Amino acid sequence: MDTSGMNLNYTLSTKTKNICLGLIGIGLVITLIGIFYHHQDALQIQRIWSNIWVNLFFFFGISLLATFFYAVQYAAEAAWAVAYKRIMEAVMNFLPIGSVLIYFYCILGVLGVHHTWKWLDSAAVGADKALQNKSAFLNPGMFLVLTGLFLAAYIAYQRWTCKMSLEADAGGDGVKMWKMNQRKAAIFLVFFGFTSVVGSWFWLMSIDAHWFSTLFGWYVFAGQWVGAIIVFNLIGLHLKSKGQGEFLNDSHQHDMGKWMFAVSFLWTYLWFSQFMLIWYANLPEEVAYYQARWDDYRCMLWTMFFVNFALPMIMLMSRDAKRNRTFIFIVGCIIFFFHWVDTFIMIMPGTMGAQGHIGLMEIGMFLASTGGFALYTLKQLAKAPLLVKNHPYLEETLHFHI
């Protein structure tokens, strides 16, 4: 394919920018209405903090899993994904900002500004034998040190690999840099496989500190992975709608659609495995997690599960559906929202108990966060050509066909 006549420089149009700013503005207005609609008591303040954590972790997770998926393409020597390389890098570039915000939120938790993690309260630990037994791991020092190390390593790999990509464009030895990236990717994937699970124990599972699940880390991982794949798809469709991204053909879209379909099934398998085994065993220390969600969030829980499972299965089963931009857009937007709901359900019952619900504040924060994330990502996309240069698999991706 001759790319000489293609416009490979993305420009964030005024219309697209205004849509993102509009989402931010509308979201903030709805959030403020939701905040001042209720009395400003301690529960309402915790609700604000909990919603901040839901959105912060959700979009941080997307950028982190974009980095993971990017590394997978190097380790697997995948040629088809080279066409999406710049899109992945744009999403990955949110990782440093997301990591700093995550760490700042954790510091505020240790300082007692919010009460997302009850085990950070020494008085609560002193009155709870189960928390005392877990204090060797669940303690402020371990929390901040490991969180800081994990996030710093994620940022280091993300910054390094994106730098190598741009240096290859500038005339570097593409094959040499690709081999170097492949080695680094393999190391990162091993590191990520351990730290992402441990991180999910700290950041999410310990919110319900009496509960534990050996599947939980992989379940969180699968949900974030689906979110990252959806974002890649939506950005690709956005480029197509602007008459750009000619190098992204139907086969590329088909493969990315297969990833959306397949990872949705992985998420479903892990969700059901965790739920079934815990519910069937009926052990009090494990069932408590689902009992709280069954009693107070039942409709939301089952709606989220069936939408995230059934919608991809029904609408993305066929080959034609995966190549249909309308189908991909509709399914992607719906399950993107319901994976946000999944994150909401993992956090709110532990921080708000029966008082958590999706209201104006929750919808407003989601819209504002989505608009902000989209605007930042598209600005990053405009900083480099849409198609990489000097990549050893460039010609293969340009002629990719299935």
Coordinates of C-alpha atoms in Angstrom, one line a residue:
M1 CA 0.0 0.0 0.0
D2 CA 1.3 3.4 -1.0
T3 CA 1.0 5.8 2.0
S4 CA 2.5 8.8 0.3
G5 CA -0.9 10.4 -0.5
M6 CA -2.4 9.7 2.9
N7 CA -2.9 12.4 5.6
L8 CA -1.0 10.8 8.5
N9 CA -1.2 13.8 10.8
Y10 CA -4.2 13.9 13.0
T11 CA -5.6 17.3 13.9
L12 CA -8.0 17.7 16.8
S13 CA -10.9 19.5 15.1
T14 CA -12.8 22.2 16.8
K15 CA -16.0 20.1 16.7
T16 CA -14.4 17.2 18.4
K17 CA -12.7 19.4 21.0
N18 CA -16.1 21.1 21.7
I19 CA -17.8 17.7 22.1
C20 CA -15.2 16.7 24.7
L21 CA -15.4 20.0 26.5
G22 CA -19.2 19.8 26.3
L23 CA -19.1 16.4 28.0
I24 CA -16.8 17.8 30.7
G25 CA -19.0 20.9 31.2
I26 CA -22.3 19.0 31.3
G27 CA -20.8 16.4 33.6
L28 CA -19.5 19.0 36.0
V29 CA -22.9 20.8 36.1
I30 CA -24.7 17.5 36.7
T31 CA -22.2 16.6 39.4
L32 CA -22.7 19.8 41.2
I33 CA -26.5 19.5 41.1
G34 CA -26.1 16.0 42.5
I35 CA -23.8 17.2 45.3
F36 CA -26.0 20.1 46.4
Y37 CA -29.2 18.1 46.0
H38 CA -28.3 16.2 49.2
H39 CA -27.3 17.4 52.7
Q40 CA -23.6 17.8 53.1
D41 CA -23.0 15.2 55.8
A42 CA -20.1 12.8 56.3
L43 CA -21.8 10.2 54.2
Q44 CA -22.2 12.6 51.3
I45 CA -18.5 13.6 51.5
Q46 CA -17.5 9.9 51.4
R47 CA -19.8 9.4 48.4
I48 CA -17.9 12.1 46.6
W49 CA -14.5 10.5 47.4
S50 CA -15.8 7.1 46.4
N51 CA -16.9 8.4 43.0
I52 CA -13.6 10.0 42.5
W53 CA -11.9 6.6 43.1
V54 CA -14.3 4.8 40.8
N55 CA -13.5 7.1 37.8
L56 CA -9.9 7.5 38.6
F57 CA -9.3 3.8 38.9
F58 CA -11.4 3.0 35.8
F59 CA -9.5 5.3 33.4
F60 CA -6.1 4.6 35.0
G61 CA -6.9 0.9 34.4
I62 CA -7.6 1.5 30.7
S63 CA -4.3 3.3 30.2
L64 CA -2.4 0.5 32.1
L65 CA -4.0 -2.3 30.1
A66 CA -3.3 -0.4 26.9
T67 CA 0.4 -0.5 28.0
F68 CA 0.0 -4.3 28.7
F69 CA -1.6 -4.9 25.3
Y70 CA 1.1 -2.9 23.6
A71 CA 3.7 -5.0 25.2
V72 CA 1.9 -8.2 24.2
Q73 CA 2.1 -7.2 20.5
Y74 CA 5.9 -7.0 20.8
A75 CA 6.2 -10.3 22.7
A76 CA 3.9 -12.1 20.2
E77 CA 5.6 -10.5 17.2
A78 CA 2.1 -9.4 16.0
A79 CA 2.1 -7.5 12.7
W80 CA -1.6 -6.6 12.4
A81 CA -1.5 -4.4 15.5
V82 CA 1.3 -2.1 14.1
A83 CA -1.5 -0.1 12.4
Y84 CA -2.9 0.6 15.9
K85 CA 0.4 1.4 17.5
R86 CA -0.1 5.2 17.6
I87 CA -3.6 4.8 19.0
M88 CA -2.3 2.6 21.7
E89 CA 0.5 5.0 22.5
A90 CA -2.0 7.9 22.8
V91 CA -4.0 5.9 25.3
M92 CA -0.9 4.9 27.2
N93 CA 0.2 8.5 27.6
F94 CA -2.5 9.0 30.2
L95 CA -0.7 6.5 32.5
P96 CA 1.7 9.0 34.1
I97 CA -1.1 11.4 35.0
G98 CA -3.4 8.6 36.2
S99 CA -0.6 7.1 38.3
V100 CA 0.2 10.4 40.0
L101 CA -3.5 10.9 40.8
I102 CA -3.8 7.3 42.1
Y103 CA -0.8 7.8 44.4
F104 CA -2.1 11.2 45.6
Y105 CA -5.5 9.6 46.4
C106 CA -3.7 6.8 48.4
I107 CA -1.7 9.4 50.3
L108 CA -4.9 11.2 51.2
G109 CA -6.3 7.9 52.4
V110 CA -3.3 7.3 54.7
L111 CA -3.7 10.9 56.1
G112 CA -7.3 10.2 56.9
V113 CA -8.8 12.7 54.4
H114 CA -11.2 10.1 53.1
H115 CA -12.1 6.6 54.4
T116 CA -12.0 4.4 51.3
W117 CA -9.9 1.8 53.1
K118 CA -11.0 1.1 56.7
W119 CA -7.8 -0.7 57.5
L120 CA -5.9 2.6 57.3
D121 CA -7.7 3.6 60.5
S122 CA -5.7 2.4 63.5
A123 CA -8.7 2.5 65.7
A124 CA -10.7 0.2 63.4
V125 CA -7.7 -2.2 63.2
G126 CA -7.4 -2.3 67.0
A127 CA -11.1 -3.3 67.3
D128 CA -11.0 -6.0 64.6
K129 CA -9.1 -9.2 65.0
A130 CA -9.3 -10.0 61.2
L131 CA -7.7 -6.7 60.3
Q132 CA -5.0 -7.3 62.9
N133 CA -4.2 -10.7 61.3
K134 CA -3.8 -9.0 57.9
S135 CA -1.8 -6.0 59.2
A136 CA 1.6 -7.4 58.0
F137 CA 0.4 -6.7 54.5
L138 CA -2.4 -4.2 55.0
N139 CA -0.6 -1.3 56.6
P140 CA 0.1 2.3 55.5
G141 CA 3.8 1.8 54.9
M142 CA 3.5 -1.3 52.8
F143 CA 0.6 0.4 51.0
L144 CA 2.4 3.5 49.9
V145 CA 5.8 1.8 49.2
L146 CA 4.4 -0.9 47.0
T147 CA 1.9 1.4 45.3
G148 CA 4.7 3.9 44.6
L149 CA 7.1 1.2 43.2
F150 CA 4.4 -0.4 41.0
L151 CA 3.3 2.9 39.5
A152 CA 6.9 4.1 39.0
A153 CA 7.8 1.0 37.1
Y154 CA 4.6 1.2 34.9
I155 CA 5.5 4.8 34.1
A156 CA 9.1 4.0 33.4
Y157 CA 8.2 1.3 30.9
Q158 CA 5.5 3.4 29.2
R159 CA 7.8 6.4 28.8
W160 CA 10.7 4.4 27.5
T161 CA 8.8 2.4 24.9
C162 CA 7.0 5.4 23.6
K163 CA 10.3 7.2 23.3
M164 CA 11.8 4.3 21.4
S165 CA 8.9 4.5 19.0
L166 CA 9.4 8.1 18.2
E167 CA 13.2 7.7 17.9
A168 CA 12.6 4.9 15.3
D169 CA 10.4 7.4 13.3
A170 CA 13.2 9.9 13.4
G171 CA 15.5 7.6 11.5
G172 CA 16.7 5.1 14.1
D173 CA 17.5 1.5 13.4
G174 CA 13.9 0.1 13.4
V175 CA 14.9 -3.6 13.6
K176 CA 17.4 -3.0 16.5
M177 CA 14.8 -1.0 18.4
W178 CA 12.1 -3.5 17.7
K179 CA 14.3 -6.3 19.2
M180 CA 15.1 -4.1 22.2
N181 CA 11.4 -3.4 22.7
Q182 CA 10.6 -7.1 22.5
R183 CA 13.0 -8.0 25.3
K184 CA 11.8 -5.1 27.4
A185 CA 8.2 -6.1 26.7
A186 CA 8.8 -9.7 27.9
I187 CA 10.3 -8.4 31.2
F188 CA 7.4 -5.9 31.7
L189 CA 4.8 -8.6 31.1
V190 CA 6.2 -10.8 33.9
F191 CA 6.4 -7.8 36.2
F192 CA 2.9 -6.7 35.3
G193 CA 1.5 -10.2 35.8
F194 CA 2.5 -10.1 39.5
T195 CA 2.1 -6.4 40.3
S196 CA -1.3 -5.9 38.7
V197 CA -2.7 -8.7 40.9
V198 CA -1.1 -7.4 44.1
G199 CA -2.2 -3.9 43.2
S200 CA -5.8 -5.0 42.8
W201 CA -5.6 -6.5 46.3
F202 CA -4.5 -3.2 47.7
W203 CA -6.6 -0.8 45.6
L204 CA -9.9 -2.7 45.3
M205 CA -10.1 -6.0 47.2
S206 CA -9.0 -4.5 50.5
I207 CA -11.9 -2.1 50.5
D208 CA -13.8 -5.1 51.7
A209 CA -10.9 -6.1 53.9
H210 CA -12.5 -9.2 55.5
W211 CA -13.0 -10.8 52.1
F212 CA -10.5 -12.4 49.7
S213 CA -10.5 -14.2 46.3
T214 CA -7.7 -15.8 44.4
L215 CA -9.4 -14.9 41.1
F216 CA -10.0 -11.3 41.9
G217 CA -6.9 -9.8 40.4
W218 CA -7.5 -11.6 37.1
Y219 CA -11.1 -10.5 37.1
V220 CA -10.1 -6.9 37.5
F221 CA -7.5 -7.3 34.8
A222 CA -10.0 -8.7 32.3
G223 CA -12.5 -5.8 32.9
Q224 CA -9.8 -3.2 32.3
W225 CA -8.6 -5.1 29.2
V226 CA -12.1 -4.9 27.7
G227 CA -12.1 -1.2 28.4
A228 CA -8.8 -0.6 26.6
I229 CA -9.8 -2.7 23.6
I230 CA -13.1 -0.6 23.3
V231 CA -11.1 2.6 23.4
F232 CA -8.8 1.4 20.6
N233 CA -11.9 0.5 18.5
L234 CA -13.6 3.8 19.1
I235 CA -10.5 5.9 18.3
G236 CA -10.1 3.9 15.1
L237 CA -13.7 4.5 14.1
H238 CA -13.2 8.2 14.9
L239 CA -10.3 8.4 12.5
K240 CA -12.4 6.7 9.8
S241 CA -15.2 9.2 10.3
K242 CA -12.7 12.0 9.7
G243 CA -11.5 10.3 6.5
Q244 CA -8.2 9.4 8.0
G245 CA -6.7 6.1 9.0
E246 CA -6.9 4.7 5.5
F247 CA -4.3 2.1 6.6
L248 CA -6.9 0.7 9.0
N249 CA -8.8 -1.7 6.8
D250 CA -11.7 -4.0 7.5
S251 CA -9.3 -6.8 8.5
H252 CA -7.7 -4.6 11.2
Q253 CA -11.2 -3.7 12.5
H254 CA -12.2 -7.4 12.4
D255 CA -9.2 -8.4 14.5
M256 CA -9.8 -5.7 17.1
G257 CA -13.5 -6.7 17.1
K258 CA -12.4 -10.2 17.8
W259 CA -10.4 -9.0 20.8
M260 CA -13.5 -7.1 22.1
F261 CA -15.5 -10.3 21.7
A262 CA -12.9 -12.7 23.2
V263 CA -11.9 -10.6 26.2
S264 CA -15.6 -10.1 27.0
F265 CA -15.9 -13.9 27.3
L266 CA -12.7 -14.0 29.5
W267 CA -14.3 -11.4 31.8
T268 CA -17.5 -13.4 31.9
Y269 CA -15.7 -16.6 32.7
L270 CA -13.8 -15.1 35.6
W271 CA -16.9 -13.3 36.9
F272 CA -19.0 -16.5 36.9
S273 CA -16.1 -18.6 38.3
Q274 CA -15.5 -16.3 41.2
F275 CA -19.3 -15.9 42.0
M276 CA -20.2 -19.6 41.6
L277 CA -17.3 -21.0 43.7
I278 CA -17.8 -18.4 46.5
W279 CA -21.6 -18.7 46.6
Y280 CA -21.5 -22.5 46.4
A281 CA -18.9 -22.9 49.2
N282 CA -21.0 -20.6 51.4
L283 CA -18.1 -19.6 53.7
P284 CA -19.1 -16.5 55.7
E285 CA -15.8 -14.7 55.2
E286 CA -16.2 -15.0 51.4
V287 CA -19.9 -14.9 50.9
A288 CA -20.1 -11.5 52.7
Y289 CA -18.8 -9.8 49.6
Y290 CA -21.6 -11.0 47.4
Q291 CA -24.2 -10.9 50.1
A292 CA -23.8 -7.1 50.3
R293 CA -24.1 -6.8 46.5
W294 CA -27.0 -9.2 46.4
D295 CA -29.0 -7.4 49.1
D296 CA -28.4 -3.8 48.0
Y297 CA -27.2 -3.8 44.4
R298 CA -28.9 -6.9 42.9
C299 CA -30.5 -5.2 39.9
M300 CA -27.4 -3.3 39.0
L301 CA -25.2 -6.4 39.5
W302 CA -27.2 -8.7 37.3
T303 CA -27.9 -6.0 34.6
M304 CA -24.2 -5.3 34.5
F305 CA -23.3 -9.0 34.2
F306 CA -25.8 -9.9 31.4
V307 CA -25.1 -6.7 29.4
N308 CA -21.3 -7.3 29.4
F309 CA -21.8 -10.9 28.6
A310 CA -24.8 -11.1 26.3
L311 CA -24.3 -8.0 24.2
P312 CA -20.9 -8.9 22.7
M313 CA -22.0 -12.5 22.3
I314 CA -25.2 -11.6 20.4
M315 CA -24.0 -8.6 18.4
L316 CA -20.4 -9.5 17.7
M317 CA -20.6 -13.2 16.9
S318 CA -20.6 -13.0 13.1
R319 CA -17.7 -11.9 10.9
D320 CA -19.9 -9.2 9.3
A321 CA -20.8 -7.7 12.7
K322 CA -17.1 -7.2 13.6
R323 CA -16.6 -5.3 10.3
N324 CA -19.7 -3.2 10.8
R325 CA -18.7 0.2 12.2
T326 CA -22.2 0.9 13.6
F327 CA -22.3 -2.4 15.5
I328 CA -18.8 -1.9 16.9
F329 CA -19.6 1.7 18.0
I330 CA -23.0 0.9 19.6
V331 CA -21.7 -2.3 21.4
G332 CA -18.5 -0.6 22.4
C333 CA -20.2 2.4 24.0
I334 CA -22.7 0.3 25.9
I335 CA -20.3 -2.2 27.4
F336 CA -17.8 0.6 28.1
F337 CA -20.4 2.2 30.4
F338 CA -21.3 -1.1 32.0
H339 CA -17.7 -1.9 32.7
W340 CA -17.6 1.4 34.5
V341 CA -20.6 0.1 36.4
D342 CA -18.6 -3.0 37.2
T343 CA -15.9 -0.9 38.8
F344 CA -18.6 1.0 40.6
I345 CA -20.0 -2.2 42.1
M346 CA -16.5 -3.3 43.2
I347 CA -16.0 -0.1 45.2
M348 CA -19.3 1.4 46.4
P349 CA -20.7 -1.4 48.6
G350 CA -17.4 -1.4 50.6
T351 CA -17.3 2.4 51.0
M352 CA -21.0 3.3 51.1
G353 CA -22.8 0.2 52.2
A354 CA -26.4 0.1 51.3
Q355 CA -26.4 3.9 50.6
G356 CA -24.5 3.7 47.3
H357 CA -26.4 4.2 44.1
I358 CA -26.0 5.7 40.6
G359 CA -27.5 9.2 40.7
L360 CA -26.8 12.6 39.2
M361 CA -23.4 12.8 40.9
E362 CA -22.3 9.5 39.5
I363 CA -23.5 10.1 36.0
G364 CA -22.0 13.6 36.1
M365 CA -18.6 12.4 37.2
F366 CA -18.6 9.7 34.6
L367 CA -19.4 12.1 31.8
A368 CA -16.8 14.7 32.9
S369 CA -14.1 12.0 33.3
T370 CA -14.9 10.5 29.9
G371 CA -14.7 13.9 28.3
G372 CA -11.4 14.7 30.0
F373 CA -9.9 11.3 29.1
A374 CA -11.0 11.6 25.5
L375 CA -9.7 15.1 25.1
Y376 CA -6.3 14.3 26.6
T377 CA -6.0 11.1 24.5
L378 CA -6.9 12.8 21.2
K379 CA -4.4 15.6 22.0
Q380 CA -1.7 13.0 22.5
L381 CA -2.8 11.3 19.2
A382 CA -2.1 14.6 17.4
K383 CA 1.5 14.8 18.6
A384 CA 2.9 12.1 16.3
P385 CA 2.1 10.7 12.8
L386 CA -0.7 8.2 12.8
L387 CA 1.4 5.5 11.2
V388 CA 4.9 4.5 12.5
K389 CA 8.0 4.5 10.3
N390 CA 10.9 2.1 10.1
H391 CA 9.0 -0.7 11.8
P392 CA 10.0 -4.2 10.5
Y393 CA 6.4 -5.2 10.2
L394 CA 5.1 -2.0 8.6
E395 CA 4.6 -3.5 5.1
E396 CA 2.9 -6.6 6.6
T397 CA 0.4 -4.5 8.5
L398 CA -0.4 -2.4 5.5
H399 CA -1.2 -5.5 3.5
F400 CA -2.9 -7.3 6.3
H401 CA -6.0 -9.3 5.1
I402 CA -8.1 -12.0 6.7

